[in-house]
mmCIF file of C-alpha atoms in Angstrom:
data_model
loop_
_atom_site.group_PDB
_atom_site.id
_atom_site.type_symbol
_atom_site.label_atom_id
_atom_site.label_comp_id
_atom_site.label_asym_id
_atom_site.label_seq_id
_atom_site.Cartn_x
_atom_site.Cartn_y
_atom_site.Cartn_z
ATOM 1 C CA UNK A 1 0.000 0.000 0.000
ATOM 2 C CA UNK A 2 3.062 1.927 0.347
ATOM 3 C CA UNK A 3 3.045 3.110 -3.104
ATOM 4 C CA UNK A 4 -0.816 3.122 -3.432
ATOM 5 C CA UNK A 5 -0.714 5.946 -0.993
ATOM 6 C CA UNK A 6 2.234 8.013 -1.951
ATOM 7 C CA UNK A 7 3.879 7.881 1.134
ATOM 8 C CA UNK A 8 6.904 6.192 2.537
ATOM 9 C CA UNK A 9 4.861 3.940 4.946
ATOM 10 C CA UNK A 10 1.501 2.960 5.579
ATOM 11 C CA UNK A 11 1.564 5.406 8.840
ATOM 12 C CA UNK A 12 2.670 8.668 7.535
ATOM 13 C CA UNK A 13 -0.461 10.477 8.544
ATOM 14 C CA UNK A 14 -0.147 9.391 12.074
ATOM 15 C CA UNK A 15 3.417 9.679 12.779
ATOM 16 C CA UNK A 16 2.931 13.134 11.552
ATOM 17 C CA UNK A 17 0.979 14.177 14.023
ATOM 18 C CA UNK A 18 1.495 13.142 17.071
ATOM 19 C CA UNK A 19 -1.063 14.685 19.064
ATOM 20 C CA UNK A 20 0.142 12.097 21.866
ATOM 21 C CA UNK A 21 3.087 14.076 23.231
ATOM 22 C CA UNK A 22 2.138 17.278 21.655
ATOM 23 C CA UNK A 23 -1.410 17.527 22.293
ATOM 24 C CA UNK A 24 -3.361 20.830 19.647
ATOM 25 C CA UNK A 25 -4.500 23.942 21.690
ATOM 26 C CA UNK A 26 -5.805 27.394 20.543
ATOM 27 C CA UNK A 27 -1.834 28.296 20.464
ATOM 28 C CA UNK A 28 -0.567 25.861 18.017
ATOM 29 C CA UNK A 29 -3.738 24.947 15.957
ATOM 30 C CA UNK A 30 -2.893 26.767 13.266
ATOM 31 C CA UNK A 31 0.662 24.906 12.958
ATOM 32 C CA UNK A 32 -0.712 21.570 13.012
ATOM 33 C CA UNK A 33 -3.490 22.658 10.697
ATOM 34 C CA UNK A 34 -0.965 24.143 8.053
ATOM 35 C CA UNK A 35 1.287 21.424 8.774
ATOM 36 C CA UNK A 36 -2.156 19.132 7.530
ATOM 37 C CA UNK A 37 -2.366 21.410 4.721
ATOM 38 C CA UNK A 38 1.686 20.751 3.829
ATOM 39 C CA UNK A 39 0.712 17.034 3.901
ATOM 40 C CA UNK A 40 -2.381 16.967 1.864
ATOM 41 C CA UNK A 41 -0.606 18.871 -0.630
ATOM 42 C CA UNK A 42 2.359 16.721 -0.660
ATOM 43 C CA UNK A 43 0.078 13.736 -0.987
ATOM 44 C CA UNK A 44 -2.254 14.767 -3.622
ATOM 45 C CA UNK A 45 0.260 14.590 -6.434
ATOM 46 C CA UNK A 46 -0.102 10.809 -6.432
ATOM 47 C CA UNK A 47 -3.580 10.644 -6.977
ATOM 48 C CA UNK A 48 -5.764 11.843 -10.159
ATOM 49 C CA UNK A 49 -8.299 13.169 -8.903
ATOM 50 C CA UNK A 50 -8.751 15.939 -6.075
ATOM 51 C CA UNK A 51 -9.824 13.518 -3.658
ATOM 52 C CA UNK A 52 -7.057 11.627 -1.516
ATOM 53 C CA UNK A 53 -6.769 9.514 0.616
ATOM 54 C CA UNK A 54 -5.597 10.513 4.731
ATOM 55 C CA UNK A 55 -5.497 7.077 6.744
ATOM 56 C CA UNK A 56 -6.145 8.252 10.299
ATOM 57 C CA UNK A 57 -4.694 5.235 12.148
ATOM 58 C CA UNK A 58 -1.868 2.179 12.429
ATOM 59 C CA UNK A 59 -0.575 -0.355 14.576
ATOM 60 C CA UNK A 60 -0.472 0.342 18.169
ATOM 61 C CA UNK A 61 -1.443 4.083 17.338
ATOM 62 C CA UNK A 62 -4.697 5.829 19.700
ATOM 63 C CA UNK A 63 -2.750 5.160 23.194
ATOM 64 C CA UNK A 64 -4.800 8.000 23.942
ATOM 65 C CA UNK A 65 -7.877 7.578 21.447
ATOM 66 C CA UNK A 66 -10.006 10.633 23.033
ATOM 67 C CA UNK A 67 -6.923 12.808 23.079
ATOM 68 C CA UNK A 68 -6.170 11.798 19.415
ATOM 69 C CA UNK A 69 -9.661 11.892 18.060
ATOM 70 C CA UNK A 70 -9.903 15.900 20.104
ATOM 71 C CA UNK A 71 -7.019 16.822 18.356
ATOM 72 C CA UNK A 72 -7.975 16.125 14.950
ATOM 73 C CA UNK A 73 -11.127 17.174 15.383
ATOM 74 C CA UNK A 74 -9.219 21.081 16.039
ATOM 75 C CA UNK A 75 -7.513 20.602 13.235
ATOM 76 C CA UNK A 76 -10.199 19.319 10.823
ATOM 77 C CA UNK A 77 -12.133 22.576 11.901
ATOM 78 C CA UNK A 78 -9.161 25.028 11.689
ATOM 79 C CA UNK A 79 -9.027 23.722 7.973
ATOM 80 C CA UNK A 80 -12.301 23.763 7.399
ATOM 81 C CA UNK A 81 -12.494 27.599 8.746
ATOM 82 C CA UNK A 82 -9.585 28.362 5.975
ATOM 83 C CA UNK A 83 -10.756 26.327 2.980
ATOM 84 C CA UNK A 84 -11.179 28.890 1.174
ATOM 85 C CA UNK A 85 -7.898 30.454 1.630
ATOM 86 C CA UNK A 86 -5.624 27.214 1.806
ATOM 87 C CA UNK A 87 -8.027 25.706 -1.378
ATOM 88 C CA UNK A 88 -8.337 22.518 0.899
ATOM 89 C CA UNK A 89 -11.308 20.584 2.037
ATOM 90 C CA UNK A 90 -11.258 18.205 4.510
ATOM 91 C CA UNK A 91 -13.830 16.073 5.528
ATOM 92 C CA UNK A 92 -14.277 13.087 8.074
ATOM 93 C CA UNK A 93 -15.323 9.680 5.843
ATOM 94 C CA UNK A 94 -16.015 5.734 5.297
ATOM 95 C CA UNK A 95 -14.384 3.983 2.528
ATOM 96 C CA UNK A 96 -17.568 3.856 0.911
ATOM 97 C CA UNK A 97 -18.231 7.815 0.978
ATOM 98 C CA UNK A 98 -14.210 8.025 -0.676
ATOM 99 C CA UNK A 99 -14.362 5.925 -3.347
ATOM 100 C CA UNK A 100 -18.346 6.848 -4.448
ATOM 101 C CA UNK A 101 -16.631 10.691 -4.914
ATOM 102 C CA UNK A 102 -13.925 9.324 -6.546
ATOM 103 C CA UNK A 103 -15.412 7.281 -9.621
ATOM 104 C CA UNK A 104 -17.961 10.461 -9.510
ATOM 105 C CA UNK A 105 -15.208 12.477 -9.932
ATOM 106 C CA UNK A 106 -13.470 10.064 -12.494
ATOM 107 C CA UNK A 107 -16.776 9.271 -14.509
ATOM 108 C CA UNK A 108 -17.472 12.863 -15.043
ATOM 109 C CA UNK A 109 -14.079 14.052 -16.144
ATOM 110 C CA UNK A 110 -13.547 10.433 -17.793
ATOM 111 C CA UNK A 111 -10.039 9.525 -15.586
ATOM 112 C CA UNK A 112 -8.542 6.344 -16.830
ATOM 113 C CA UNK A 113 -7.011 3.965 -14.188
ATOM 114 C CA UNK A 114 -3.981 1.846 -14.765
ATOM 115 C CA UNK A 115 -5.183 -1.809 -14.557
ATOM 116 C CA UNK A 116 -3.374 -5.092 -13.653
ATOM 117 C CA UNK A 117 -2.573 -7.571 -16.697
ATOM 118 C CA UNK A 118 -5.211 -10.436 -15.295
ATOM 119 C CA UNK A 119 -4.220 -12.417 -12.197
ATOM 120 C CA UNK A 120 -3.938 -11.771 -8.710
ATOM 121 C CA UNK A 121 -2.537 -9.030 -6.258
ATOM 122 C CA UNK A 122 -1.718 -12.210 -3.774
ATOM 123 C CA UNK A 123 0.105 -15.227 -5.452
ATOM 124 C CA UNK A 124 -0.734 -18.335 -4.544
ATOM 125 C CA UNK A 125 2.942 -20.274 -6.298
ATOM 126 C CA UNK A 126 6.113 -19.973 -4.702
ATOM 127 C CA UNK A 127 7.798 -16.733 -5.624
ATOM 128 C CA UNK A 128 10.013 -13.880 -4.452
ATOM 129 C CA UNK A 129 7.239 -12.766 -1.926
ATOM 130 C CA UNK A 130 4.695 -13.480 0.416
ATOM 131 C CA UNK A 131 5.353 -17.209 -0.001
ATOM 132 C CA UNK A 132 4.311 -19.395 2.613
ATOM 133 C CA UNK A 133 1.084 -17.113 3.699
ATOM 134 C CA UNK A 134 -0.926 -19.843 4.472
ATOM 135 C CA UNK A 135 1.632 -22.533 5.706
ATOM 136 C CA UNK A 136 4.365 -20.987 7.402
ATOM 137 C CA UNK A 137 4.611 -20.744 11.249
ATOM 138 C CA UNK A 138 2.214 -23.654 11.968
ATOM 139 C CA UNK A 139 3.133 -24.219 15.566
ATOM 140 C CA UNK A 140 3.115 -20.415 16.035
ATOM 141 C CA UNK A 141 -0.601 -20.912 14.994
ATOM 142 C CA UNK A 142 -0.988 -23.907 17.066
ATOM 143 C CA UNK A 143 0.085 -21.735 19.851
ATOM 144 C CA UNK A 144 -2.487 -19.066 19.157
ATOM 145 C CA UNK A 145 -5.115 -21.289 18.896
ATOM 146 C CA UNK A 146 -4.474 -23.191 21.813
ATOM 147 C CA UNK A 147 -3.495 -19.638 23.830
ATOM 148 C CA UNK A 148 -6.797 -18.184 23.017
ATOM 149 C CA UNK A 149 -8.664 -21.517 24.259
ATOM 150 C CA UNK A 150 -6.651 -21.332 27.312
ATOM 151 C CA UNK A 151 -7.644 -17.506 27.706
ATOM 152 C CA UNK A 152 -11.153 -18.354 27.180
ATOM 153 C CA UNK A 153 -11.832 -20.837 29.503
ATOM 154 C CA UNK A 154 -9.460 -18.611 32.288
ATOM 155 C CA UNK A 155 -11.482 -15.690 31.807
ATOM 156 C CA UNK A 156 -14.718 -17.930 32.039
ATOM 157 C CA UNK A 157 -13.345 -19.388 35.220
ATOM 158 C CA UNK A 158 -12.287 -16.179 36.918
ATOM 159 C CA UNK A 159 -15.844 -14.287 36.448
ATOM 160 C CA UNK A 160 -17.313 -17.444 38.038
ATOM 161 C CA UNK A 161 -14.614 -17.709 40.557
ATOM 162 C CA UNK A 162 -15.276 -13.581 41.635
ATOM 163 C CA UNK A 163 -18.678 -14.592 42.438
ATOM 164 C CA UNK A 164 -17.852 -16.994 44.836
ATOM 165 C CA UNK A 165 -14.211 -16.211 46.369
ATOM 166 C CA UNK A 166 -12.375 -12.967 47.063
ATOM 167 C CA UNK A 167 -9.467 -12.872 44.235
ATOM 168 C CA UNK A 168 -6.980 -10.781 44.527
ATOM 169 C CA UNK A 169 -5.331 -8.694 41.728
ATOM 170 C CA UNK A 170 -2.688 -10.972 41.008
ATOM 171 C CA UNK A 171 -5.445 -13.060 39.344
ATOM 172 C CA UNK A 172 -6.689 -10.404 36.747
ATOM 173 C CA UNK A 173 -2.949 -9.356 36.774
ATOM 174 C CA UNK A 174 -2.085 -12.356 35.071
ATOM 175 C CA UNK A 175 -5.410 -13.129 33.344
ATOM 176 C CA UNK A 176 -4.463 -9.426 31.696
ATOM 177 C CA UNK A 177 -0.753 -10.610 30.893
ATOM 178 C CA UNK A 178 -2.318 -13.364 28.701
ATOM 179 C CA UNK A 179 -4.694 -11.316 27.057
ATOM 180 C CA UNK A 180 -1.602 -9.363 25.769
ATOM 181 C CA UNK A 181 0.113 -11.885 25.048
ATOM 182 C CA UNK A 182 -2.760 -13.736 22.837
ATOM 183 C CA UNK A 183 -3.328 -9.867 21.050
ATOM 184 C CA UNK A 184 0.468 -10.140 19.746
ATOM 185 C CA UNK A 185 0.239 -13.044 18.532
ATOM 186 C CA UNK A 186 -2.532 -12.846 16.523
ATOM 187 C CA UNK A 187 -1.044 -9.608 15.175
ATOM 188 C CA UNK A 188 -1.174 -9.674 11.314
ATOM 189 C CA UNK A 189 2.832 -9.350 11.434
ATOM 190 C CA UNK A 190 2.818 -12.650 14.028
ATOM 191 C CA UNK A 191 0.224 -15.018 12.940
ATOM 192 C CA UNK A 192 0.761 -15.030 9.086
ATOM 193 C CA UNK A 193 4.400 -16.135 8.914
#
C-alpha cells in the first residue's frame, strides 16, 4: 500500500501528528493545521483526482484515542475555517463515501485507471514474496489457537470464581498478561508467517 498511498509507509499520517506528546491547543492549531495542509498537498500529487486519501490510524497508534480523536477534530475545523484560503477541504469519511466521490469524480471528467494484466494481487505459487502465507509458522498458529482456548476458559473461570471467592489482583494481573500476550500473537505481522 506503500506506493498506493504516496507515502513512505503505511503510517505517515499518524506519525505526523502526534497529538500524543504534543497535544493541539488554541496556540498551536494553526501549525498543526498548516502542517495538515503541507501534507495533503504533498500527498495529492499521487492521486488523479482531487480527492485523496488521509489514513487516520496504524498499529499500536490511539494510546490515547479521546486525546487523538480531540485533536484532529481542532484541526479538521481550523481547515475547514480556511478552505477557502488554503483551497483545501477536509472532511471526516467511510471507505464507501471516498471511493463513491472518486469514480464520480473520475466518470465525469472520464479519468482512466492503470489496470493489472489479469491475475492476482496475492500469489498463490512460490515466488520472491509473500510465499508461505498460508503454511508458514504452523506451531506459532498452534500456539495461538491453543493460547486463546486457554484464555477463554481462564477468563470464564475467573468471572465465576469472583462470584464466589475474594481474588486478589494478582489473578486479573495475570489473566491481563495473557490477554496481551494472545493480542500479539494474533497480530497480522505474528500469525501469518
Amino acid at each position: 500500500f506503500t506506493e498506493i498511498l504516496g507515502g513512505s509507509t503505511y503510517c505517515d499520517w499518524i506519525t505526523e501528528f502526534d497529538f500524543e506528546n504534543n497535544p493541539v491547543t488554541p496556540s498551536n492549531v494553526a501549525m498543526w493545521g498548516r502542517q495538515f495542509i503541507t501534507k495533503a498537498k504533498d500527498q495529492s500529487l499521487w492521486y488523479k483526482t482531487p480527492h485523496i486519501l488521509a489514513p487516520w490510524g496504524c498499529d499500536f497508534a490511539f494510546q490515547k484515542a479521546e486525546l487523538m480523536f480531540d485533536s484532529m477534530d481542532k484541526v479538521v475545523a481550523w481547515v475547514q475555517g480556511n478552505a477557502a484560503i488554503n483551497n483545501v477541504n477536509v472532511t471526516y469519511s467511510t471507505l464507501s463515501n471516498y471511493y463513491d466521490a472518486l469514480w464520480s469524480y473520475a466518470q465525469t471528467r472520464h479519468v482512466e485507471w492503470p489496470t493489472v494484466n489479469g491475475g492476482d494481487f496475492f500469489p498463490y505459487e512460490v515466488s520472491c514474496w509473500w510465499t508461505g502465507y498460508y503454511t508458514s509458522r504452523t506451531e506459532l498458529k498452534g500456539y495461538v489457537r491453543k493460547g486463546e482456548a486457554v484464555s477463554r476458559a481462564a477468563e470464564s473461570l475467573y468471572a465465576f470464581g469472583r462470584l464466589l471467592y475474594p481474588l486478589d489482583k494478582s489473578s486479573y494481573d495475570n489473566l491481563y498478561q495473557l490477554r496481551v500476550a494472545n493480542g500479539y500473537a494474533q497480530h497480522h505481522d505474528a500469525v501469518t508467517g
